[in-house]
Tab-separated table of N, CA, C and O in Angstrom:
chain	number	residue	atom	x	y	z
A	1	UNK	N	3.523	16.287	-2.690
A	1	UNK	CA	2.754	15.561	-1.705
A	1	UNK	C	2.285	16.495	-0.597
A	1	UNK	O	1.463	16.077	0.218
A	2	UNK	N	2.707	17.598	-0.529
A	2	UNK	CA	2.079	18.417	0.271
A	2	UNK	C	0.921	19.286	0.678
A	2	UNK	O	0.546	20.044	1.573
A	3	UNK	N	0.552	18.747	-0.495
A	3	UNK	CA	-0.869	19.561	-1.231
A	3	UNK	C	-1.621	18.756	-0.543
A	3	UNK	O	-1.238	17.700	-0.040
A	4	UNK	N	-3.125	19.379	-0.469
A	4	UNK	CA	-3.963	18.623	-0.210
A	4	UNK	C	-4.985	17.632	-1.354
A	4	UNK	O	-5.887	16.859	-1.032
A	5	UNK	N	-4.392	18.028	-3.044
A	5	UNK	CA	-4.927	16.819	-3.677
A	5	UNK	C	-3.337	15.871	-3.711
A	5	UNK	O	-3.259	14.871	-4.425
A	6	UNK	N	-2.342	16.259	-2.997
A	6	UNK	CA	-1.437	14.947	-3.165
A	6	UNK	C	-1.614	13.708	-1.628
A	6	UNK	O	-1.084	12.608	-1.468
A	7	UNK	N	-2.612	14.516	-0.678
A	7	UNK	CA	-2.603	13.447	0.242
A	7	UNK	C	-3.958	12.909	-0.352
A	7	UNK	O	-4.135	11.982	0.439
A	8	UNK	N	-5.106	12.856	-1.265
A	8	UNK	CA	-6.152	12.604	-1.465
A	8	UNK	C	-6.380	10.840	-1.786
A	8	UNK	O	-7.145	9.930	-1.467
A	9	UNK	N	-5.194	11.073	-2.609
A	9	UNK	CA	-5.279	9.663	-3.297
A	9	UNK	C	-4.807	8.281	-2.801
A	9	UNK	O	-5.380	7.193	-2.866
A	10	UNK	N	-3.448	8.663	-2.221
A	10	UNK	CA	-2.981	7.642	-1.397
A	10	UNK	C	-3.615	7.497	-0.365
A	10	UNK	O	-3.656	6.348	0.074
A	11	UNK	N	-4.227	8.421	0.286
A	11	UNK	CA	-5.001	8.814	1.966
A	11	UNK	C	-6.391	7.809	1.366
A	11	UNK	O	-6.484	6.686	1.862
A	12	UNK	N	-6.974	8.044	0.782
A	12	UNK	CA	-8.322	7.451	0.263
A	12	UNK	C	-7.827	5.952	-0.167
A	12	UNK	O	-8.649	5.068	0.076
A	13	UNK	N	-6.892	5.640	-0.626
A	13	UNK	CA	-6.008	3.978	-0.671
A	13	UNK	C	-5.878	3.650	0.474
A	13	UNK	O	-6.439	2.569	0.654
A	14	UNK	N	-5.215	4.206	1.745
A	14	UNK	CA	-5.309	3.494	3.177
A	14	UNK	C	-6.159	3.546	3.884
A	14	UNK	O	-6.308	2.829	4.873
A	15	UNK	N	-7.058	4.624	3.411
A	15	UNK	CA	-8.445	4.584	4.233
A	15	UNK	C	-9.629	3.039	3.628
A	15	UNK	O	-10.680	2.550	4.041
A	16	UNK	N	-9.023	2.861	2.892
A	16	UNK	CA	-10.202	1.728	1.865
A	16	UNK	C	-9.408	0.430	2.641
A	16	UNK	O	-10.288	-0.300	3.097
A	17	UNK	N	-8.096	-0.093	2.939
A	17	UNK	CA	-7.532	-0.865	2.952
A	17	UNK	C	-7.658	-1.154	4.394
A	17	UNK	O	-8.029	-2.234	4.853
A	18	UNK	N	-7.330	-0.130	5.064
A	18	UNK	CA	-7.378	-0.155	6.364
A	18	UNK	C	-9.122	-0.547	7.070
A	18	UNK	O	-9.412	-1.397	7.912
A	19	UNK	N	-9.960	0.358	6.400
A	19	UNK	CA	-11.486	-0.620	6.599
A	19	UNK	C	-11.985	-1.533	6.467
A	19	UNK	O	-13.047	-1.918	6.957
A	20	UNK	N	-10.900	-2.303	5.392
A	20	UNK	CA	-11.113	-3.618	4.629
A	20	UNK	C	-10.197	-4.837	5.999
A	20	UNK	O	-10.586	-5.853	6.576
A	21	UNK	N	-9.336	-4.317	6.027
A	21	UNK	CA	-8.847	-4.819	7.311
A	21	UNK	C	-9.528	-5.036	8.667
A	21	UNK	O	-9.591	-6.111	9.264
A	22	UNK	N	-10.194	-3.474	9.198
A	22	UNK	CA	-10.889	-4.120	10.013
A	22	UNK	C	-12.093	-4.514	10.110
A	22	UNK	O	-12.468	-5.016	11.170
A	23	UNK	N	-12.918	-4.381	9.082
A	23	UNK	CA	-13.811	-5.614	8.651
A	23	UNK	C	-14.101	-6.929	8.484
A	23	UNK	O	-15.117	-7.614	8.602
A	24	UNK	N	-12.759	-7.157	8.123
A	24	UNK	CA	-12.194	-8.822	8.096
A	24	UNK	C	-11.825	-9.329	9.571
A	24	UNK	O	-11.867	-10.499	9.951
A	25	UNK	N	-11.386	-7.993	10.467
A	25	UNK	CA	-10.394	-8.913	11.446
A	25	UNK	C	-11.793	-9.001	12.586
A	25	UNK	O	-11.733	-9.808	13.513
A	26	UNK	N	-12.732	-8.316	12.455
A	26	UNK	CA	-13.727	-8.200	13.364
A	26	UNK	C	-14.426	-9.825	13.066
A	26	UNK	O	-14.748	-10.814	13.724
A	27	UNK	N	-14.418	-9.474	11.969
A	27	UNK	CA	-15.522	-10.940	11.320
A	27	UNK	C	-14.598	-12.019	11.846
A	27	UNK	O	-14.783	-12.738	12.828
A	28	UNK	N	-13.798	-12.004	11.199
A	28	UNK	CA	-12.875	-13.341	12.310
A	28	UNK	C	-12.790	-13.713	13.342
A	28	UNK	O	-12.913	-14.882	13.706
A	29	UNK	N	-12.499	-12.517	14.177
A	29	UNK	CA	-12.605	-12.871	15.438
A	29	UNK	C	-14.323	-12.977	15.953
A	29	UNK	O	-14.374	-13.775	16.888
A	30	UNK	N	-15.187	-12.629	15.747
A	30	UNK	CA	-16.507	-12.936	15.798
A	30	UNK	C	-16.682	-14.622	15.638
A	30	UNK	O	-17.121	-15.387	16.497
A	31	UNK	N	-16.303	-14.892	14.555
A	31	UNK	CA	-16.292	-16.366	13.991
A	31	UNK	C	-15.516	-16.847	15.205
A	31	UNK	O	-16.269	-16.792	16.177
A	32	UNK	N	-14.498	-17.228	15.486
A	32	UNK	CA	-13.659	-18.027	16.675
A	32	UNK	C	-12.485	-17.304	17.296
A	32	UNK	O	-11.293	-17.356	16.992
A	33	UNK	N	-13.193	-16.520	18.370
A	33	UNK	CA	-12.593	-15.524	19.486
A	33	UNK	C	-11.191	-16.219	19.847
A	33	UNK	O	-10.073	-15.706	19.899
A	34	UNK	N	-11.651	-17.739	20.114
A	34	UNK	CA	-10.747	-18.781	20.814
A	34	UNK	C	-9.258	-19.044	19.651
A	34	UNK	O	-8.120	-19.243	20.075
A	35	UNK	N	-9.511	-19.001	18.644
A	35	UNK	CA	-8.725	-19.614	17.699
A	35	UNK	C	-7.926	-18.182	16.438
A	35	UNK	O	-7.262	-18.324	15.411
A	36	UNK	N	-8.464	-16.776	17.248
A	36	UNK	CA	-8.585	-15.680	16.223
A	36	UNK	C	-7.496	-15.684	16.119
A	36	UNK	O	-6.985	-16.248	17.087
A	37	UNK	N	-6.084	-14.985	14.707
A	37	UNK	CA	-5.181	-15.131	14.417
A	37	UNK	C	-4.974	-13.621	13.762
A	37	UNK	O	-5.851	-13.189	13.014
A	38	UNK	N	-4.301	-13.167	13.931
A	38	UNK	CA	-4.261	-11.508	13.026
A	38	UNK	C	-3.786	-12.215	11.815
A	38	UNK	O	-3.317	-13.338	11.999
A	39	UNK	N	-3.848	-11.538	10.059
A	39	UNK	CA	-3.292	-11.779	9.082
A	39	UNK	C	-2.881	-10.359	8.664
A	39	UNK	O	-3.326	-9.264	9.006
A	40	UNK	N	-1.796	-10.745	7.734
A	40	UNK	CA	-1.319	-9.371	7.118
A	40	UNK	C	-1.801	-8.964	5.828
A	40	UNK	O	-1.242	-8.126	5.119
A	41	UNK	N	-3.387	-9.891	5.402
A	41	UNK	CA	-4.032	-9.537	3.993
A	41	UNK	C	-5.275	-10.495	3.937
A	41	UNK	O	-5.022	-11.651	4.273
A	42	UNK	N	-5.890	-10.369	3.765
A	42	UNK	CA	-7.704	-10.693	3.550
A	42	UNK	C	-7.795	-11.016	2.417
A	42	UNK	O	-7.361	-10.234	1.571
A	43	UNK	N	-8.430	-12.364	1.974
A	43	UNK	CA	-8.833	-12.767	0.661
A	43	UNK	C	-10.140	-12.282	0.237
A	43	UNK	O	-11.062	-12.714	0.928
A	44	UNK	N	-10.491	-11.442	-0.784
A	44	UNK	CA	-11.692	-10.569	-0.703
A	44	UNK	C	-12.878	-11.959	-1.687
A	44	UNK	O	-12.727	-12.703	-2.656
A	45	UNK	N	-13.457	-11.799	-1.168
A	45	UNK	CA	-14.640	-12.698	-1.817
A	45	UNK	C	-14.744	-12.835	-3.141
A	45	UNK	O	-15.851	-12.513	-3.570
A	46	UNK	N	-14.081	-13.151	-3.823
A	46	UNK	CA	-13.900	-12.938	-5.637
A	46	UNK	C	-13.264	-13.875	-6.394
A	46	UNK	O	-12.126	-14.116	-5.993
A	47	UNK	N	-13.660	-14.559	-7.476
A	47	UNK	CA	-13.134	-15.929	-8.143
A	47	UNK	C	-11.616	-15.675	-7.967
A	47	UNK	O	-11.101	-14.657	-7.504
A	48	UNK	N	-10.873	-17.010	-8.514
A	48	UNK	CA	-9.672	-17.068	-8.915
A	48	UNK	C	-8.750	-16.096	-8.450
A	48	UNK	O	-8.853	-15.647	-7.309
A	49	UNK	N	-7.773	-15.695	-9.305
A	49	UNK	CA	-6.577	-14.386	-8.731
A	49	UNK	C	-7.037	-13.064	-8.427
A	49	UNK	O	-6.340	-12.115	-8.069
A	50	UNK	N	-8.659	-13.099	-8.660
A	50	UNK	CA	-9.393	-11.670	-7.954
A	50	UNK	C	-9.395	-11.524	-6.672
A	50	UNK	O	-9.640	-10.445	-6.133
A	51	UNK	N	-9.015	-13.006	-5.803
A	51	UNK	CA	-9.182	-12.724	-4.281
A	51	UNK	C	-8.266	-11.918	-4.226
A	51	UNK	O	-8.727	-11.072	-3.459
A	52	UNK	N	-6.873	-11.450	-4.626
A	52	UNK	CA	-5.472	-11.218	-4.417
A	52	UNK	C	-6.052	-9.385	-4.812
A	52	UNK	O	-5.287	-8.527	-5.253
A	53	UNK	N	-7.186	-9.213	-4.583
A	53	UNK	CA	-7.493	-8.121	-5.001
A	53	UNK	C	-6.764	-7.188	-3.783
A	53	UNK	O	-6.096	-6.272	-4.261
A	54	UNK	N	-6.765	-7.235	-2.623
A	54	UNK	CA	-5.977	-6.067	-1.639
A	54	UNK	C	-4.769	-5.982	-2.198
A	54	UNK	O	-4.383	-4.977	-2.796
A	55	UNK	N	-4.121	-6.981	-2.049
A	55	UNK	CA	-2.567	-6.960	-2.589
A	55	UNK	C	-2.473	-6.224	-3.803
A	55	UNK	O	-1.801	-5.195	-3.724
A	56	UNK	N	-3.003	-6.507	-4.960
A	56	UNK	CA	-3.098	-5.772	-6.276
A	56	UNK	C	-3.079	-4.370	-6.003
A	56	UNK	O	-2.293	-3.604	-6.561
A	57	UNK	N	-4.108	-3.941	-4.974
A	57	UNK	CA	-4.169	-2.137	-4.819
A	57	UNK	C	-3.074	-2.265	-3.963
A	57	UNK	O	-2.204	-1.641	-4.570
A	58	UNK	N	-2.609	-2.653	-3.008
A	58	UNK	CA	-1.628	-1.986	-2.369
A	58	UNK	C	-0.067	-1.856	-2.967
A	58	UNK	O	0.773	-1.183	-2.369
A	59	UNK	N	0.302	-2.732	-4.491
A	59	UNK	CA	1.433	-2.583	-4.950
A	59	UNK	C	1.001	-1.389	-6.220
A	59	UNK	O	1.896	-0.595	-6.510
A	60	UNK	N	0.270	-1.319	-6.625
A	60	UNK	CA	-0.302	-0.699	-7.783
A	60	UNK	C	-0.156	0.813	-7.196
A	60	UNK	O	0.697	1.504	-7.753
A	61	UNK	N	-0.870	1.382	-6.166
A	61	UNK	CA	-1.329	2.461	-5.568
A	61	UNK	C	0.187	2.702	-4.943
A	61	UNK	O	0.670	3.820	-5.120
A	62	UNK	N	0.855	1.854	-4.321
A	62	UNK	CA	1.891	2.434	-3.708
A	62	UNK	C	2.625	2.492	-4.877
A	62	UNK	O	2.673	3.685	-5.173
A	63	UNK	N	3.292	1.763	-5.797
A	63	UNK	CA	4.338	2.041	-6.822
A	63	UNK	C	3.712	3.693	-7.906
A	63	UNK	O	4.305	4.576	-8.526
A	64	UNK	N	2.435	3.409	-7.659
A	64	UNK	CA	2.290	4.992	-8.704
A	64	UNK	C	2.234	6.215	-8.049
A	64	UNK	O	2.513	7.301	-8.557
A	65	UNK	N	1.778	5.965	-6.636
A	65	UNK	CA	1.778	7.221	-5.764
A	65	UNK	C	3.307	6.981	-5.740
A	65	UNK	O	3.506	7.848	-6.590
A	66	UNK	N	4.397	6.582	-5.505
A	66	UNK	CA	5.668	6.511	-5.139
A	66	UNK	C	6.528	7.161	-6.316
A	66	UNK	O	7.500	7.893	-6.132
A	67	UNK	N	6.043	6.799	-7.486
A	67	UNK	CA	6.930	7.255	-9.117
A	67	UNK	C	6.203	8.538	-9.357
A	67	UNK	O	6.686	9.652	-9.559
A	68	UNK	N	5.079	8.209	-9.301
A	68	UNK	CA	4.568	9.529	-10.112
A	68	UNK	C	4.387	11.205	-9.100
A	68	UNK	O	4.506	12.387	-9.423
A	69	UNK	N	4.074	10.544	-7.888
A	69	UNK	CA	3.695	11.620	-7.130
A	69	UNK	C	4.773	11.966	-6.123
A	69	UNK	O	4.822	13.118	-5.692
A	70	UNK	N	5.864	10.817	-5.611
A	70	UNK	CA	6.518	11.856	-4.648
A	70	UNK	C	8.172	11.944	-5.606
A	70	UNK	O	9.024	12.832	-5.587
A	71	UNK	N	8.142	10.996	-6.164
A	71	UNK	CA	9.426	11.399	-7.094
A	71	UNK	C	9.972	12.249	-8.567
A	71	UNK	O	10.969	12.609	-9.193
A	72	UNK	N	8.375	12.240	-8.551
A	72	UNK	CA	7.392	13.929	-9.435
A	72	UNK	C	8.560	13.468	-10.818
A	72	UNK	O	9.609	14.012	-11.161
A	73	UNK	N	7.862	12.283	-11.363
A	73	UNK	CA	7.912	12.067	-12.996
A	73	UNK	C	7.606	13.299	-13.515
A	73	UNK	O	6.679	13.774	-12.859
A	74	UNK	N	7.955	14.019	-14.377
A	74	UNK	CA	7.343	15.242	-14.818
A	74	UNK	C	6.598	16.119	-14.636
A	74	UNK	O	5.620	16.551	-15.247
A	75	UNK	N	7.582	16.624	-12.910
A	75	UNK	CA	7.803	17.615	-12.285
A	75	UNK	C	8.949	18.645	-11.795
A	75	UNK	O	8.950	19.543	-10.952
A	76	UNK	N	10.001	18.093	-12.750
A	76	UNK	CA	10.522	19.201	-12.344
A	76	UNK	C	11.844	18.172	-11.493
A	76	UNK	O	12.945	18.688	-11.684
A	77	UNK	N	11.924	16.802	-10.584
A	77	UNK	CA	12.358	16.557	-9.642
A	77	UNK	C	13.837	16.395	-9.731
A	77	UNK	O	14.248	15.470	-10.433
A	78	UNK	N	14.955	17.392	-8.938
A	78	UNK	CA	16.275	17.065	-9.197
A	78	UNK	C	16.754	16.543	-7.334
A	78	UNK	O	16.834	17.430	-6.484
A	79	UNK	N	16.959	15.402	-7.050
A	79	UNK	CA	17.571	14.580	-5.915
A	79	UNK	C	19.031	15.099	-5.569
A	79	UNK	O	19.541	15.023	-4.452
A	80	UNK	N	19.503	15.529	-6.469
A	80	UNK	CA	20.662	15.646	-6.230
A	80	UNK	C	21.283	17.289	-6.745
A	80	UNK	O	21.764	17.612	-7.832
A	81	UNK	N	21.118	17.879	-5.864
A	81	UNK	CA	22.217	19.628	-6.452
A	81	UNK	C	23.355	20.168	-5.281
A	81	UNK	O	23.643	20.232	-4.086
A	82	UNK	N	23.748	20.503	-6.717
A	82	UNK	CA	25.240	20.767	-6.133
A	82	UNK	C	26.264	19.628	-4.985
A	82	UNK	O	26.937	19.778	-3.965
A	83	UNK	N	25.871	18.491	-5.890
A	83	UNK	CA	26.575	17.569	-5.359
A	83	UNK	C	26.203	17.066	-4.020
A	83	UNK	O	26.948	16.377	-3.324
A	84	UNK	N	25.181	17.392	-3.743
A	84	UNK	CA	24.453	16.658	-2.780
A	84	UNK	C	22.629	16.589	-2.333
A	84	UNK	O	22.025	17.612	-2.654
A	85	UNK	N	22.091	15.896	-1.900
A	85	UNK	CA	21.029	16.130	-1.452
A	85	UNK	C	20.388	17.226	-1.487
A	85	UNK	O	20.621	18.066	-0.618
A	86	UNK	N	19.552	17.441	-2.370
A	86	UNK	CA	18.538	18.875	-2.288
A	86	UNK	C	17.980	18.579	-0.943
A	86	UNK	O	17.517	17.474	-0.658
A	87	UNK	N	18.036	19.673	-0.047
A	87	UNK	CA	16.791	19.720	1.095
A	87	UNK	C	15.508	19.723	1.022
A	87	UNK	O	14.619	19.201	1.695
A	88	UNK	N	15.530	20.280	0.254
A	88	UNK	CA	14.055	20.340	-0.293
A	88	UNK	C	13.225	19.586	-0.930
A	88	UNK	O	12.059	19.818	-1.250
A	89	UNK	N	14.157	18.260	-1.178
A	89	UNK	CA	13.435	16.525	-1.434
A	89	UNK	C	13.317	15.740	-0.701
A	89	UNK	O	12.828	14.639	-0.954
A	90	UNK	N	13.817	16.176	0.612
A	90	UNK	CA	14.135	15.170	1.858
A	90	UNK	C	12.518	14.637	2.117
A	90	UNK	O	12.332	13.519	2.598
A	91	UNK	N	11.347	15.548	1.749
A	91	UNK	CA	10.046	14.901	2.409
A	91	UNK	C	9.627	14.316	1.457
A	91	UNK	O	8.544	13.801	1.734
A	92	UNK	N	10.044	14.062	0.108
A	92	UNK	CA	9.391	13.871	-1.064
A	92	UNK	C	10.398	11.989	-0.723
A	92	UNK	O	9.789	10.930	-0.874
A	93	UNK	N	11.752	12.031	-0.329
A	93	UNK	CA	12.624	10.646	-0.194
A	93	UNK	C	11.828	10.049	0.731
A	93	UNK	O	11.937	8.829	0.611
A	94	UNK	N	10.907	10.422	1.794
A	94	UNK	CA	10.458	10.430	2.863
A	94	UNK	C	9.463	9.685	2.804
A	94	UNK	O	9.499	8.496	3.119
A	95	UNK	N	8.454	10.286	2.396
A	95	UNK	CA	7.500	9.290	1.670
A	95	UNK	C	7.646	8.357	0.696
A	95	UNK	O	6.784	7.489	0.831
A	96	UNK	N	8.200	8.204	-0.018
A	96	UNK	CA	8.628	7.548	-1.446
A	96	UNK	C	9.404	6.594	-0.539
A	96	UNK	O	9.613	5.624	-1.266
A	97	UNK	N	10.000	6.319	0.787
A	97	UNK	CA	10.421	5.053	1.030
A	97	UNK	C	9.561	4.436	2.290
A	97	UNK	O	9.814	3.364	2.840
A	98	UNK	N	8.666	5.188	2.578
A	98	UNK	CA	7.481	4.561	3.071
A	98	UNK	C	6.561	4.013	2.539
A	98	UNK	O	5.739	3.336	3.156
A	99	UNK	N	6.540	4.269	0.958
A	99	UNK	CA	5.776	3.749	-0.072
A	99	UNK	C	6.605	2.617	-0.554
A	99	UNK	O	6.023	1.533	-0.502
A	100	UNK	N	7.850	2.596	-1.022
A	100	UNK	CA	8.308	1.524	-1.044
A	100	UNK	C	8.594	0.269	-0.308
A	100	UNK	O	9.045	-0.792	-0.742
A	101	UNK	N	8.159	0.679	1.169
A	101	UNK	CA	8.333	-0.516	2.071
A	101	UNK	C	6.313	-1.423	1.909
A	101	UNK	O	5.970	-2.602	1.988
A	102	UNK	N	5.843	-0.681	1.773
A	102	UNK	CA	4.089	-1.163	1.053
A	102	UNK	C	4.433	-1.774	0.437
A	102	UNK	O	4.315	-2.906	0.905
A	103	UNK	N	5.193	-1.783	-1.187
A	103	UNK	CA	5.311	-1.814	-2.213
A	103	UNK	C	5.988	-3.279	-1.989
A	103	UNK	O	5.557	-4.322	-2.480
A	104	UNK	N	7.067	-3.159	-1.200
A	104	UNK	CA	7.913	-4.546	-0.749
A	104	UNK	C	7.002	-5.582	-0.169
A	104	UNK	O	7.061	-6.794	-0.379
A	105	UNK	N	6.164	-4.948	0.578
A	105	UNK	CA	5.190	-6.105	1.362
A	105	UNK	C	4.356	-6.549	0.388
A	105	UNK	O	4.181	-7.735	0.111
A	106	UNK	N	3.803	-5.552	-0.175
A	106	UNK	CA	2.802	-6.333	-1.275
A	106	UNK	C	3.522	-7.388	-2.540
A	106	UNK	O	2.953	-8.416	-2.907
A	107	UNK	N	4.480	-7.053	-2.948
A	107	UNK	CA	4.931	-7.883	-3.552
A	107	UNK	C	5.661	-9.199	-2.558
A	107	UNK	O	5.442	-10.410	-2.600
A	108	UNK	N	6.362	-8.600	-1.898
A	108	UNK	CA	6.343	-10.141	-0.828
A	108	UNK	C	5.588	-11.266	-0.962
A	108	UNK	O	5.870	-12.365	-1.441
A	109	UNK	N	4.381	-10.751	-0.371
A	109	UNK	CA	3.176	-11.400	-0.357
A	109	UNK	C	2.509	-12.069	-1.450
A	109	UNK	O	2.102	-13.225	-1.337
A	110	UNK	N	2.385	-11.396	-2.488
A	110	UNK	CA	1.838	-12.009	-3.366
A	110	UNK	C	2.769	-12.956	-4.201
A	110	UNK	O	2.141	-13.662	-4.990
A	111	UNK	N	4.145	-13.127	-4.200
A	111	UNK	CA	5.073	-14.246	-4.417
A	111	UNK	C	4.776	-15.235	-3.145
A	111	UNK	O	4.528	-16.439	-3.214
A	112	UNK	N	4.834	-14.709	-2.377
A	112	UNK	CA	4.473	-16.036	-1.292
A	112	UNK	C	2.869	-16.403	-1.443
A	112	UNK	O	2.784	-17.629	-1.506
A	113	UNK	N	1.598	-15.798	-1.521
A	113	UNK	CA	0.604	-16.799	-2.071
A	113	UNK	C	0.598	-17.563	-3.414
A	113	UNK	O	-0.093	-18.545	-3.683
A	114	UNK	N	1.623	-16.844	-4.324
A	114	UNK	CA	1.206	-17.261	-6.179
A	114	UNK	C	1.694	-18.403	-5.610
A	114	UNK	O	0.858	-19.278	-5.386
A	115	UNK	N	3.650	-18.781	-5.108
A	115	UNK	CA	4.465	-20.186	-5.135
A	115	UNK	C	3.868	-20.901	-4.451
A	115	UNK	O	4.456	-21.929	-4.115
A	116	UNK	N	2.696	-20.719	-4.031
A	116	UNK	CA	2.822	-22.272	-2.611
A	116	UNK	C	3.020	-23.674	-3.193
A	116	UNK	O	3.106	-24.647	-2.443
């Protein structure tokens, strides 16, 4: 993740999400200043379970940037030497549980819109 094609992908995922956000929250509050409400996800204009389209990228993008890229699936990745914590994974645990807390929200979320 230190590279500059390992910030590309996830960086270009919060940059899309985060515009999508404030696109929505502008338009809202435009619509009724008086009544505006922050949300933690935007239904994107799209039939059926396509609205759930943010949520979809944000568990998708975080669980593969999280497995594949900071916990380096077939890279090499050992968590644990000589009986303890490699130092040298501490930024790789680092990210990978900042990705997993995304990962938690998005799935959160999308169990709480599927059950209502």
């Amino acid at each position: 993740m230190g590279s500059f094609e390992g910030h590309v992908i996830p960086g270009t995922l919060f940059l899309l999400v985060g515009l999508w956000h404030l696109r929505c929250g502008i338009k809202n509050y435009l619509a009724a200043p008086q009544a505006f409400v922050s949300r933690v996800w935007h239904p994107a204009p799209l039939p059926g379970h396509w609205s759930r389209l943010e949520l979809y990228i944000i568990v998708a993008g975080s669980f593969l940037d999280m497995t594949l890229v900071e916990l380096g699936v077939g890279t090499g990745f050992r968590p644990i030497e000589n009986g303890g914590v490699a130092p040298g994974q501490l930024n790789n645990f680092e990210h990978a549980s900042m990705l997993l807390m995304f990962f938690v929200l998005g799935c959160a979320v999308l169990v709480s819109e599927t059950t209502r």
